[in-house]
Coordinates of C-alpha atoms in Angstrom, one line a residue:
M1 CA -8.3 9.4 -44.2
T2 CA -5.9 10.7 -41.7
L3 CA -7.3 12.7 -38.3
A4 CA -5.8 16.1 -39.7
A5 CA -7.3 15.3 -42.8
Q6 CA -10.9 14.6 -40.9
Q7 CA -10.2 17.9 -39.0
A8 CA -10.1 20.3 -42.6
G9 CA -12.6 22.4 -42.8
R10 CA -13.4 22.3 -39.0
S11 CA -13.1 25.5 -36.2
T12 CA -10.3 24.1 -34.3
A13 CA -7.5 25.3 -31.7
T14 CA -4.7 23.8 -30.1
W15 CA -5.1 23.0 -26.5
R16 CA -2.5 22.7 -23.7
I17 CA -3.8 20.6 -20.8
R18 CA -2.3 19.8 -17.6
V19 CA -3.2 16.7 -15.4
T20 CA -2.7 16.3 -12.4
G21 CA -2.5 13.4 -9.5
L22 CA -1.6 9.7 -9.8
V23 CA -1.6 9.8 -13.2
Q24 CA 1.8 8.0 -14.0
G25 CA 2.2 4.3 -14.2
V26 CA -1.5 3.7 -13.9
G27 CA -2.3 3.5 -17.8
F28 CA -3.3 7.3 -18.2
R29 CA -1.2 7.9 -21.5
P30 CA -3.1 4.9 -23.3
F31 CA -6.4 6.0 -22.1
V32 CA -5.9 9.5 -23.1
W33 CA -4.6 8.2 -26.6
R34 CA -8.1 6.3 -26.8
V35 CA -10.1 8.9 -26.1
A36 CA -8.5 11.3 -28.6
R37 CA -8.8 8.8 -31.2
D38 CA -12.4 8.1 -30.5
S39 CA -12.9 12.0 -30.4
R40 CA -11.2 12.4 -33.9
C41 CA -8.7 14.4 -32.2
T42 CA -4.9 15.3 -33.1
G43 CA -1.8 16.3 -30.8
W44 CA -0.1 13.9 -28.0
V45 CA 0.0 13.1 -24.8
R46 CA 3.3 12.7 -22.4
N47 CA 4.6 12.4 -18.9
D48 CA 6.2 15.5 -17.2
N49 CA 7.5 16.3 -13.7
D50 CA 3.9 17.5 -12.5
G51 CA 1.6 14.8 -14.1
V52 CA 0.3 14.3 -17.6
S53 CA 0.2 16.6 -20.3
I54 CA -1.6 17.1 -23.2
A55 CA -1.6 19.1 -26.6
L56 CA -5.0 18.6 -28.6
N57 CA -6.3 20.4 -31.9
A58 CA -10.2 20.6 -31.1
S59 CA -13.1 22.5 -31.0
R60 CA -14.1 24.2 -27.6
A61 CA -17.1 21.2 -27.8
E62 CA -15.0 18.5 -28.5
L63 CA -12.5 20.0 -25.9
E64 CA -15.8 20.0 -23.4
G65 CA -16.3 16.6 -24.2
F66 CA -12.8 15.0 -24.4
V67 CA -12.4 16.8 -20.6
A68 CA -15.1 15.6 -19.3
H69 CA -14.5 11.6 -20.5
L70 CA -11.3 11.9 -18.8
R71 CA -12.8 12.8 -15.8
A72 CA -15.5 10.1 -16.2
A73 CA -13.7 7.3 -17.7
A74 CA -10.2 7.4 -15.9
P75 CA -8.2 4.2 -15.5
P76 CA -9.4 2.4 -12.0
L77 CA -5.8 3.3 -10.8
A78 CA -5.7 6.8 -11.6
R79 CA -6.6 9.4 -9.0
I80 CA -7.4 12.7 -11.2
D81 CA -6.5 15.8 -8.5
D82 CA -6.7 18.7 -11.0
I83 CA -7.4 19.7 -15.4
A84 CA -6.0 23.0 -15.9
V85 CA -6.7 24.0 -19.3
L86 CA -4.9 26.7 -21.6
Q87 CA -5.3 27.9 -25.5
E88 CA -2.4 28.2 -27.0
H89 CA -1.9 31.8 -29.0
E90 CA -1.2 30.0 -32.1
H91 CA -2.7 26.7 -33.9
E92 CA -0.1 24.1 -34.5
P93 CA -0.6 21.4 -36.9
F94 CA -1.0 17.5 -35.9
D95 CA -1.0 15.0 -37.9
D96 CA -2.4 12.2 -36.0
F97 CA -2.0 11.8 -32.1
A98 CA 0.7 10.1 -30.1
I99 CA 2.3 9.0 -27.2
V100 CA 5.4 11.0 -26.7
A101 CA 8.6 10.8 -24.6
S102 CA 9.1 13.2 -21.6
E103 CA 10.5 16.3 -22.3
S104 CA 14.2 15.4 -20.7
G105 CA 14.0 11.8 -22.9
T106 CA 13.7 9.9 -19.8
M107 CA 10.6 8.6 -18.8
R108 CA 10.4 8.8 -15.0
T109 CA 7.0 7.3 -14.7
A110 CA 6.2 7.3 -10.5
V111 CA 5.6 4.3 -9.2
S112 CA 1.9 3.2 -8.4
P113 CA 1.0 0.9 -5.5
D114 CA 0.5 -2.5 -5.9
A115 CA -3.0 -3.5 -6.9
A116 CA -5.6 -6.3 -6.7
T117 CA -6.0 -8.2 -9.6
C118 CA -9.0 -6.9 -12.1
A119 CA -11.8 -7.8 -13.5
D120 CA -10.3 -8.1 -16.7
G121 CA -7.9 -9.6 -15.7
L122 CA -9.6 -12.5 -13.6
A123 CA -12.1 -13.2 -16.4
E124 CA -8.5 -13.9 -18.6
F125 CA -7.5 -15.4 -15.8
L126 CA -10.5 -18.1 -15.9
N127 CA -10.6 -18.7 -19.9
P128 CA -9.6 -22.1 -20.5
S129 CA -9.2 -21.1 -24.0
G130 CA -6.6 -18.0 -23.5
R131 CA -3.3 -18.3 -22.7
R132 CA -3.1 -16.9 -19.5
F133 CA -5.2 -19.5 -18.0
R134 CA -4.5 -20.1 -14.5
S135 CA -1.5 -18.2 -15.0
P136 CA -0.6 -16.8 -11.5
F137 CA 1.5 -13.9 -12.5
A138 CA -0.9 -12.1 -15.2
T139 CA -1.0 -8.4 -14.9
C140 CA -1.7 -5.4 -16.9
T141 CA -1.9 -1.9 -16.4
N142 CA -5.0 -1.2 -13.9
C143 CA -2.9 -4.2 -11.7
G144 CA -0.4 -6.0 -10.6
P145 CA 2.9 -5.6 -8.9
R146 CA 4.7 -1.8 -8.6
L147 CA 6.2 -1.0 -5.6
S148 CA 7.2 -4.5 -4.2
V149 CA 9.0 -5.2 -7.7
V150 CA 11.2 -1.7 -8.1
E151 CA 14.4 -1.6 -7.7
R152 CA 15.4 2.0 -8.5
A153 CA 14.7 5.0 -11.2
P154 CA 13.4 5.1 -13.7
Y155 CA 10.7 2.5 -13.2
D156 CA 10.7 0.1 -15.9
R157 CA 11.1 -3.5 -16.4
S158 CA 15.2 -3.8 -16.3
N159 CA 14.7 -2.2 -13.0
T160 CA 12.6 -4.2 -11.3
T161 CA 12.8 -7.7 -10.5
M162 CA 10.9 -8.5 -13.8
A163 CA 14.6 -7.7 -15.4
P164 CA 15.4 -11.5 -15.6
F165 CA 12.1 -12.7 -17.2
A166 CA 12.6 -11.4 -20.6
M167 CA 9.1 -10.7 -22.7
C168 CA 8.0 -13.5 -25.4
P169 CA 7.0 -12.3 -28.7
D170 CA 3.7 -12.0 -27.4
C171 CA 3.8 -9.9 -24.5
E172 CA 6.4 -7.8 -26.1
R173 CA 3.8 -6.9 -29.1
E174 CA 0.9 -6.2 -26.0
Y175 CA 3.5 -4.2 -24.0
A176 CA 4.1 -2.2 -27.3
D177 CA 0.3 -1.3 -28.5
P178 CA -1.6 1.6 -26.7
D179 CA -4.6 -0.3 -27.8
D180 CA -3.8 -3.2 -25.2
R181 CA -4.2 -3.2 -21.4
R182 CA -1.0 -4.1 -21.1
F183 CA 0.8 -1.2 -22.8
H184 CA 4.1 -0.3 -21.0
A185 CA 3.0 -2.3 -18.2
Q186 CA 6.2 -3.5 -16.5
P187 CA 5.2 -6.8 -15.0
V188 CA 3.6 -8.0 -17.8
A189 CA 4.6 -12.1 -18.2
C190 CA 2.8 -15.2 -19.3
H191 CA 3.1 -18.9 -18.6
R192 CA 6.0 -18.7 -21.4
C193 CA 7.8 -16.3 -20.0
G194 CA 7.3 -15.1 -16.4
P195 CA 8.1 -17.0 -12.9
K196 CA 7.8 -20.1 -11.9
V197 CA 6.1 -21.2 -8.6
R198 CA 7.1 -24.1 -6.8
L199 CA 6.2 -26.4 -3.9
E200 CA 8.8 -27.5 -1.3
R201 CA 8.2 -28.9 2.2
M202 CA 10.0 -27.1 4.9
D203 CA 12.0 -30.7 6.3
G204 CA 13.8 -30.6 2.4
R205 CA 12.2 -33.9 2.0
P206 CA 11.2 -34.0 -1.9
V207 CA 7.1 -33.4 -2.1
S208 CA 5.0 -36.6 -3.0
F209 CA 2.3 -35.2 -4.9
D210 CA 0.7 -38.9 -5.5
S211 CA -0.8 -38.3 -2.0
F212 CA -3.4 -36.1 -3.6
S213 CA -4.7 -34.8 -6.6
M214 CA -3.8 -31.5 -7.7
L215 CA -3.7 -29.0 -11.1
D216 CA -0.2 -27.3 -10.3
D217 CA 1.8 -26.4 -7.1
T218 CA -0.8 -23.6 -6.1
D219 CA -3.8 -26.1 -6.6
A220 CA -1.7 -29.0 -4.4
V221 CA -1.4 -25.8 -1.6
A222 CA -5.3 -25.8 -1.1
G223 CA -5.3 -29.9 -0.3
L224 CA -2.3 -29.4 2.2
I225 CA -5.0 -26.6 3.9
E226 CA -7.4 -29.0 4.1
R227 CA -5.3 -31.5 5.3
G228 CA -4.6 -29.2 8.4
E229 CA -1.2 -28.4 7.3
I230 CA 0.6 -24.8 7.3
V231 CA 1.7 -23.5 4.4
A232 CA 4.7 -20.4 3.8
V233 CA 2.7 -18.7 1.0
K234 CA 4.7 -16.1 -0.9
G235 CA 3.1 -12.9 -1.9
L236 CA 2.9 -9.5 -3.2
G237 CA 5.2 -7.5 -0.2
G238 CA 6.3 -10.6 1.9
F239 CA 5.8 -13.9 3.0
H240 CA 2.5 -14.8 4.9
L241 CA 1.6 -18.2 7.1
A242 CA -1.5 -20.1 6.1
C243 CA -3.8 -22.7 7.6
D244 CA -7.8 -24.2 7.4
A245 CA -9.1 -20.8 9.4
R246 CA -12.1 -23.8 11.1
N247 CA -9.3 -26.2 12.2
E248 CA -8.8 -25.5 15.9
T249 CA -6.1 -27.4 15.9
A250 CA -3.8 -25.9 13.2
V251 CA -4.6 -22.8 14.5
A252 CA -3.4 -23.0 18.0
K253 CA -0.4 -24.9 16.4
L254 CA 0.5 -21.8 14.3
R255 CA -0.2 -19.5 17.1
A256 CA 2.0 -21.8 19.4
R257 CA 5.0 -22.4 16.7
K258 CA 4.6 -18.4 16.1
R259 CA 4.7 -17.4 19.7
R260 CA 2.0 -15.0 18.9
S261 CA -0.3 -15.0 21.9
N262 CA -4.0 -13.2 21.3
K263 CA -3.1 -11.0 18.5
A264 CA -5.9 -11.7 15.6
F265 CA -5.1 -13.4 12.5
A266 CA -6.5 -11.9 9.1
L267 CA -8.5 -14.1 7.1
L268 CA -8.6 -14.7 3.8
A269 CA -11.4 -15.9 1.6
R270 CA -12.3 -16.8 -2.1
D271 CA -14.9 -14.3 -2.7
L272 CA -17.9 -12.5 -0.9
D273 CA -20.2 -15.7 -0.1
V274 CA -17.4 -16.9 1.9
V275 CA -16.4 -13.8 4.2
R276 CA -20.9 -13.5 4.7
H277 CA -20.9 -16.9 6.3
Y278 CA -18.6 -15.4 9.2
A279 CA -18.9 -11.9 9.2
S280 CA -21.7 -8.7 9.0
V281 CA -20.3 -7.5 5.4
S282 CA -22.1 -4.0 4.4
D283 CA -22.5 -2.5 1.4
A284 CA -19.5 0.1 1.9
E285 CA -17.2 -2.6 3.6
A286 CA -17.9 -5.3 -0.1
R287 CA -16.8 -2.0 -2.0
L288 CA -13.9 -1.8 0.0
L289 CA -13.1 -5.5 0.0
L290 CA -13.2 -5.3 -3.6
S291 CA -11.2 -2.5 -4.5
P292 CA -8.1 -2.6 -6.2
Q293 CA -6.4 -1.9 -2.7
A294 CA -7.9 -5.0 -1.5
P295 CA -7.2 -4.2 2.3
I296 CA -7.6 -6.8 5.3
V297 CA -11.3 -4.9 6.5
L298 CA -12.3 -5.3 9.9
L299 CA -15.8 -6.7 9.9
D300 CA -18.2 -7.7 12.9
G301 CA -18.2 -11.3 13.3
C302 CA -21.6 -13.4 12.5
D303 CA -22.5 -16.4 14.2
A304 CA -25.7 -17.7 12.5
Q305 CA -24.0 -19.2 9.7
G306 CA -20.4 -20.2 10.4
Q307 CA -17.7 -20.0 13.2
V308 CA -13.9 -19.9 12.4
A309 CA -11.7 -21.6 15.0
A310 CA -11.6 -20.3 18.5
S311 CA -8.1 -18.9 18.3
V312 CA -8.1 -16.6 15.1
A313 CA -9.1 -13.9 17.5
P314 CA -9.3 -15.0 20.8
G315 CA -12.1 -12.3 22.8
M316 CA -12.6 -10.5 20.1
A317 CA -16.0 -9.7 18.1
T318 CA -14.7 -8.7 15.1
L319 CA -12.6 -10.5 12.2
G320 CA -10.4 -8.7 9.5
F321 CA -11.3 -10.4 6.5
M322 CA -9.5 -10.0 2.9
L323 CA -10.0 -11.1 -0.9
P324 CA -7.1 -12.9 -3.3
C325 CA -5.2 -10.2 -4.3
S326 CA -3.3 -11.4 -7.0
P327 CA -3.7 -14.2 -9.8
L328 CA -1.7 -16.6 -7.4
H329 CA -3.9 -16.3 -4.3
H330 CA -7.3 -16.6 -6.8
L331 CA -5.3 -19.8 -8.0
L332 CA -5.0 -21.2 -4.0
M333 CA -8.6 -20.0 -2.8
R334 CA -10.5 -21.4 -6.4
R335 CA -11.6 -24.1 -4.8
L336 CA -11.6 -23.7 -1.4
D337 CA -15.3 -22.7 0.4
R338 CA -13.7 -21.5 4.1
P339 CA -11.3 -18.8 5.3
V340 CA -8.0 -19.5 5.5
V341 CA -5.3 -17.8 8.0
M342 CA -3.5 -15.7 6.2
T343 CA -0.9 -13.8 8.9
S344 CA 2.5 -12.8 8.4
G345 CA 5.6 -14.3 7.9
N346 CA 7.2 -13.6 10.7
C347 CA 7.9 -14.5 14.5
S348 CA 6.6 -12.0 16.3
D349 CA 7.9 -9.1 16.8
E350 CA 10.4 -9.4 13.5
P351 CA 9.2 -8.0 10.1
Q352 CA 8.2 -9.8 7.2
V353 CA 10.4 -12.4 5.5
T354 CA 11.2 -11.6 1.9
E355 CA 13.8 -13.8 0.8
D356 CA 13.0 -17.5 -0.4
G357 CA 16.5 -18.8 1.6
Q358 CA 15.2 -16.3 4.9
A359 CA 11.7 -18.2 4.6
S360 CA 13.5 -22.0 4.7
C361 CA 15.6 -20.6 7.3
E362 CA 13.5 -18.9 9.5
L363 CA 10.0 -20.3 8.8
G364 CA 11.0 -23.5 8.9
D365 CA 10.0 -24.7 12.6
I366 CA 6.4 -22.8 12.1
A367 CA 5.8 -24.1 8.8
D368 CA 5.4 -27.1 7.2
F369 CA 5.2 -26.3 3.4
L370 CA 6.7 -23.3 1.4
L371 CA 5.0 -22.1 -1.8
C372 CA 7.3 -19.6 -3.5
H373 CA 7.8 -18.4 -6.7
D374 CA 10.9 -16.9 -8.6
R375 CA 10.5 -13.4 -8.6
R376 CA 12.4 -11.6 -6.1
I377 CA 10.2 -9.1 -3.6
A378 CA 12.4 -5.7 -4.0
V379 CA 10.6 -3.6 -1.4
R380 CA 8.6 -5.2 2.1
V381 CA 4.9 -4.1 1.8
D382 CA 2.9 -5.5 4.6
D383 CA -1.3 -5.8 4.1
S384 CA -3.5 -2.6 4.9
V385 CA -5.8 -2.7 7.5
A386 CA -8.9 -0.9 7.1
R387 CA -12.2 -0.4 9.2
M388 CA -15.8 1.6 7.8
I389 CA -16.3 4.5 10.5
D390 CA -18.9 6.4 10.6
G391 CA -19.7 5.6 6.6
K392 CA -16.2 6.1 5.7
P393 CA -13.2 3.7 5.0
T394 CA -10.5 4.7 7.4
L395 CA -7.0 2.9 7.7
L396 CA -5.8 1.2 10.4
R397 CA -2.5 0.2 8.7
R398 CA -1.3 1.9 5.0
A399 CA 0.7 -0.4 3.2
R400 CA -0.5 -2.7 0.3
G401 CA -2.8 -0.6 -2.0
Y402 CA -2.2 2.3 -1.0
A403 CA 1.7 3.3 -0.2
P404 CA 3.1 5.2 -2.3
A405 CA 0.5 7.2 -4.0
P406 CA 0.9 11.0 -2.8
L407 CA -1.7 12.3 -0.6
P408 CA -3.0 15.9 -1.8
L409 CA -2.2 18.3 1.2
P410 CA -4.7 21.2 1.9
R411 CA -4.9 24.7 0.5
G412 CA -1.6 27.1 1.2
F413 CA 1.0 24.1 1.2
E414 CA 1.8 24.3 -2.8
Q415 CA 4.7 26.5 -2.0
A416 CA 6.5 24.4 0.8
P417 CA 9.3 23.7 0.1
E418 CA 10.7 19.8 -0.5
L419 CA 11.3 18.2 3.2
L420 CA 11.8 15.1 4.6
A421 CA 9.9 13.7 7.2
L422 CA 11.1 10.5 9.2
G423 CA 8.3 9.9 12.0
G424 CA 8.4 8.1 15.4
E425 CA 10.2 4.6 16.4
L426 CA 7.1 2.2 16.6
K427 CA 4.8 1.5 13.4
A428 CA 7.0 3.7 12.0
T429 CA 6.6 5.5 8.4
F430 CA 8.4 8.7 6.6
A431 CA 7.1 11.2 4.2
L432 CA 8.4 13.0 1.6
L433 CA 7.0 16.8 0.6
K434 CA 7.3 17.6 -2.6
S435 CA 4.7 19.6 -4.4
G436 CA 2.3 20.5 -2.4
Q437 CA 1.6 16.3 -2.1
A438 CA 3.0 14.2 0.8
I439 CA 4.2 10.9 -0.9
V440 CA 4.0 8.5 2.6
S441 CA 6.0 5.5 2.5
Q442 CA 4.1 2.0 3.6
H443 CA 4.2 0.9 6.9
Q444 CA 7.4 0.0 8.2
G445 CA 7.4 -2.0 11.5
D446 CA 9.0 -1.1 14.8
L447 CA 12.7 0.1 14.4
E448 CA 13.6 -1.1 17.6
N449 CA 14.1 -4.8 14.8
D450 CA 17.2 -4.2 13.0
R451 CA 15.9 -6.1 10.3
A452 CA 13.0 -3.4 9.9
F453 CA 15.3 -0.6 11.1
D454 CA 17.2 -1.6 8.0
A455 CA 14.4 -1.8 5.4
W456 CA 13.5 1.4 6.8
R457 CA 16.3 2.9 5.4
S458 CA 16.3 0.8 2.2
S459 CA 13.2 2.0 1.6
L460 CA 13.8 5.8 2.6
E461 CA 16.8 5.7 -0.6
L462 CA 14.6 4.4 -2.4
F463 CA 12.0 6.8 -2.6
E464 CA 14.4 9.8 -2.6
Q465 CA 15.6 7.9 -5.9
L466 CA 12.4 7.0 -7.4
H467 CA 10.8 10.6 -6.7
E468 CA 13.8 12.9 -7.3
H469 CA 13.3 14.5 -4.0
Q470 CA 15.8 17.1 -2.9
P471 CA 15.0 18.0 0.3
R472 CA 15.9 21.4 1.7
A473 CA 15.3 20.4 5.3
V474 CA 15.1 17.3 7.6
V475 CA 12.1 17.4 10.0
I476 CA 12.3 14.7 13.1
D477 CA 10.3 14.0 16.4
R478 CA 11.8 15.8 19.1
H479 CA 12.1 12.5 21.2
P480 CA 16.4 12.3 21.3
D481 CA 16.7 8.2 21.3
Y482 CA 13.7 7.7 18.7
L483 CA 16.3 6.0 16.0
S484 CA 14.5 7.7 13.3
S485 CA 15.2 10.9 15.0
K486 CA 18.8 9.8 15.6
H487 CA 19.5 9.0 11.9
G488 CA 17.9 12.2 10.4
R489 CA 20.0 14.0 12.7
T490 CA 23.1 12.1 10.8
L491 CA 21.4 12.8 7.4
A492 CA 21.3 16.8 8.1
E493 CA 24.7 16.8 9.3
Q494 CA 26.0 14.9 6.4
Q495 CA 24.0 16.8 3.9
R496 CA 24.4 20.1 5.4
L497 CA 20.6 20.8 5.8
P498 CA 18.6 22.4 8.7
L499 CA 16.7 19.6 11.1
I500 CA 13.6 20.7 12.5
A501 CA 12.3 19.0 15.7
V502 CA 8.3 18.1 15.9
Q503 CA 7.0 17.9 19.6
H504 CA 5.5 14.5 18.8
H505 CA 1.6 15.4 20.1
H506 CA 1.9 18.5 17.7
A507 CA 2.3 16.5 15.2
H508 CA -0.7 14.2 15.5
I509 CA -2.7 17.3 15.7
A510 CA -1.1 18.6 12.4
S511 CA -1.6 15.7 10.6
C512 CA -5.5 15.5 11.5
M513 CA -5.7 18.7 10.7
A514 CA -4.5 17.9 7.3
E515 CA -6.6 14.8 7.0
N516 CA -9.8 16.9 7.1
G517 CA -8.5 19.5 4.5
I518 CA -8.2 22.6 7.1
P519 CA -6.0 24.9 4.9
L520 CA -2.4 26.4 6.5
D521 CA -3.5 30.1 7.4
S522 CA -6.3 28.6 9.4
P523 CA -6.9 29.3 13.0
P524 CA -6.3 27.2 15.9
V525 CA -7.7 24.5 17.1
L526 CA -7.7 22.6 20.2
G527 CA -6.2 19.3 20.0
I528 CA -6.6 16.7 22.4
A529 CA -3.8 13.7 22.0
L530 CA -3.7 10.8 24.0
D531 CA -1.0 8.8 22.1
G532 CA 1.6 7.9 24.4
L533 CA 4.7 9.9 25.1
G534 CA 6.3 12.9 23.3
Q535 CA 9.7 14.6 24.2
G536 CA 8.7 17.5 26.1
D537 CA 9.3 21.4 25.6
D538 CA 10.8 21.6 28.9
G539 CA 12.7 18.2 28.4
T540 CA 9.9 15.6 30.3
P541 CA 7.8 13.2 28.7
W542 CA 4.5 14.6 28.4
G543 CA 1.6 12.5 27.6
G544 CA -2.3 13.2 27.7
E545 CA -2.0 16.5 26.2
F546 CA -4.6 19.5 25.4
L547 CA -3.0 21.1 22.6
P548 CA -4.3 24.4 20.8
A549 CA -2.5 24.6 17.8
D550 CA -2.4 25.3 14.2
Y551 CA 0.2 24.1 12.0
V552 CA 3.0 26.3 13.2
S553 CA 2.7 26.2 16.7
Y554 CA 0.9 25.2 20.0
T555 CA -0.4 25.8 23.2
R556 CA -0.1 23.3 26.4
L557 CA -3.2 24.2 27.8
A558 CA -3.7 21.2 29.7
T559 CA -2.4 17.8 30.7
F560 CA -3.2 14.8 32.5
Q561 CA -0.9 13.8 36.0
P562 CA 2.3 12.9 35.3
V563 CA 2.3 8.9 36.3
S564 CA 5.1 6.2 36.6
M565 CA 5.0 4.0 33.2
P566 CA 4.2 0.1 34.6
G567 CA 6.7 -2.0 32.7
G568 CA 9.0 1.2 31.1
A569 CA 8.2 1.4 27.3
Q570 CA 5.4 -1.9 26.8
A571 CA 3.2 0.8 28.7
S572 CA 3.4 2.1 25.3
R573 CA 2.5 -0.8 23.3
Q574 CA -0.3 -1.9 25.9
P575 CA -2.4 1.4 27.0
W576 CA -4.5 -0.5 30.3
R577 CA -1.2 0.1 31.7
H578 CA -1.4 3.5 31.7
T579 CA -5.2 3.4 32.3
H580 CA -4.4 1.6 35.1
A581 CA -1.6 3.7 36.5
H582 CA -3.7 7.1 36.8
P583 CA -5.9 5.7 39.3
M584 CA -3.5 3.8 41.6
A585 CA -1.6 7.4 41.7
D586 CA -4.7 9.3 42.5
L587 CA -6.3 7.2 44.8
G588 CA -3.6 5.0 46.0
G589 CA -3.4 0.8 46.1
P590 CA -5.9 0.3 48.8
A591 CA -8.4 2.9 48.1
F592 CA -8.4 1.8 44.2
R593 CA -9.0 -1.7 45.5
M594 CA -11.8 -0.7 47.8
N595 CA -13.5 1.3 45.1
V596 CA -13.4 -1.8 42.5
A597 CA -14.7 -4.0 45.2
A598 CA -17.4 -1.8 45.8
T599 CA -18.3 -2.4 41.9
Q600 CA -18.6 -5.7 41.8
P601 CA -21.9 -7.6 42.1

C-alpha cells in the first residue's frame, strides 16, 4: 500500500516547512526522508538558496511530531537555526515522499567543515568482517573531508579531489540509497576504489619492511615512532610532523630541525584514557575532544601518572591534546599507548605543507619518513585550537572542524547587504556577510609569507564561488600597509565597489558584541581593546584603546600613552615588549631598574 493510500480518510493538510542553518551537505535531506517515511507522510524535500525546503501532507498532530523529531534527532553535523511552517491554502496531493532537485535544477550544496570519524564509521572501520575494515578513507555523510577536498562549485564529487577515484559498484549503490549513511556523501570510498597510502623514506632509499612487523604502511609508522623516528604524515588539511612525545631525544631533534625555539607542540592520543595519564580532563573538555570538530584542546598538565618530554611544552603548565580526526589517524594510533607529537608540517613561520612533492622537498631535512597518499589536498586547513573558559568552549584558532560553517549574526543583521571583509594581516581570516550570517574562512596564517598570501587569495576566490557571493562593498582594515587592505583596495577598484575602511580596535569590539549576541540597534558599550596597533582617525598608530562603541561608531574616550615599539613589528608578536616599554617610558631606565631591584628578595 502506498503512503498516499495510507493517508486516505485522514484529515491532512499541505504544509510548507523551511529549515535554515547548517543543513546542506550534512545528510539532512535523507534524514528528513526517513522521518517522513516513518511518520507515513507524503511530500518532498529539497535544498534551496536559504537551506532546506519541505512540502508535507500531514495532520496537525503529525506535523508537530514531525517538526519535533527534526529538532531532536538532526544529523550530528547539522545545526538548525530556525524552522518556519506555513499551511498552504490548497491541499496538494503527493503519492510518496521524495528527495527532489533544487528549483534551479542544479544542486549547489553548501560545503560543510571537515569532520572527525563518527561512531558508526569507527565501529565499521574496526569490524574485521566488514569491507571497510582498517580502511584509511572510510567516510559517510556524518564525517570525513569536506572543505579540504573541494576545488570549485557546485560541491559534488567531480569538483573535489576525489574525482580521480571512480566509485566501485558497492560504493555507488550506497551513494544512491537515501536509506544509507553514505547517500550523496561525495568522498565515499573503500579499499577497492579509494585512495592508497604509501610509506617512503625521505632519503629516497626503499623502505625495508623486514626490520619491523606491520599490518600495512600506516601501522608501520607506529613502529617507526616507537623507535624514535620523525615521520611526516599527510592529514586532512595538510602535513604534520610526528614523533614519540615521551622521547626527549626525538622531540628535541624535531624542535631543532623545525627551528621552533619554544612554542608548544600539539599532541595526538589514541583515546581519552591515554590523555588522562598526562593531563586533567573535565567532562566538558572530554566532550570537546570527542566532538565532530575534534580540535586541539588546551588542558592542565598532570604529573601524577605520566610525563611527556620536557621539550614538548617548555615552561608551560598546559598541554594541547587532540584525538584522531580520520581513519588514517586511528590506524596510526591504534597500538600506541603513548601521546605523539603532531605539529604542523612546516618550518617555523612557513605555512603548512599540502603537496606530496613539496613535503619531500621542504620536510626532507626535518622528517626521516613520509606517510602520504594519492588524494590531493585542495584547501589548506590547520587544526583548530580551543580551551574551556568559564565552562564554555572558546576557540583560539578556528579552522578544521569549524570553518566554513556560517555564524549567525545578532538581530538586525538580516537585511544587511552582502559584504566582503578582508581582516588583518597576522593570523588572518576573511569573512563573507550573507543572509544575516558571517561565513568566516579558516585560519590562514600570516600574510607576510608569500605562500600564505597566495593561499589566502585562492581561498577567497573559492569561498565567493561556493557561496555565490555578490558583495555590495569591500571592507578593509584602515591600516594602509596591510596586504589584506591593499588587496581589498584593488578588488574594490576592479569591481567598482564601495570601499569601507574600519578602525582596527573598533572592529575587535564589534566582533565581541556580535559574539555575545548584542542586537544591531543596541546602545553603545564600553570596549577595551588591548590588541597591538591600529591606524587611528588622526593618522597615528593607536593601541590600548577605551572606546564607547556600537556597531556603527565609536568615541576615543581614553588610551595608553604612546611609546616606542621595541623591535618594531616584533612587539606585536611578543606582547612582553610592550609591557617592558611602558614602565621604561614612564619611569626612565634608572628608576625602572631601581624599582625592579626593590622587589627582589
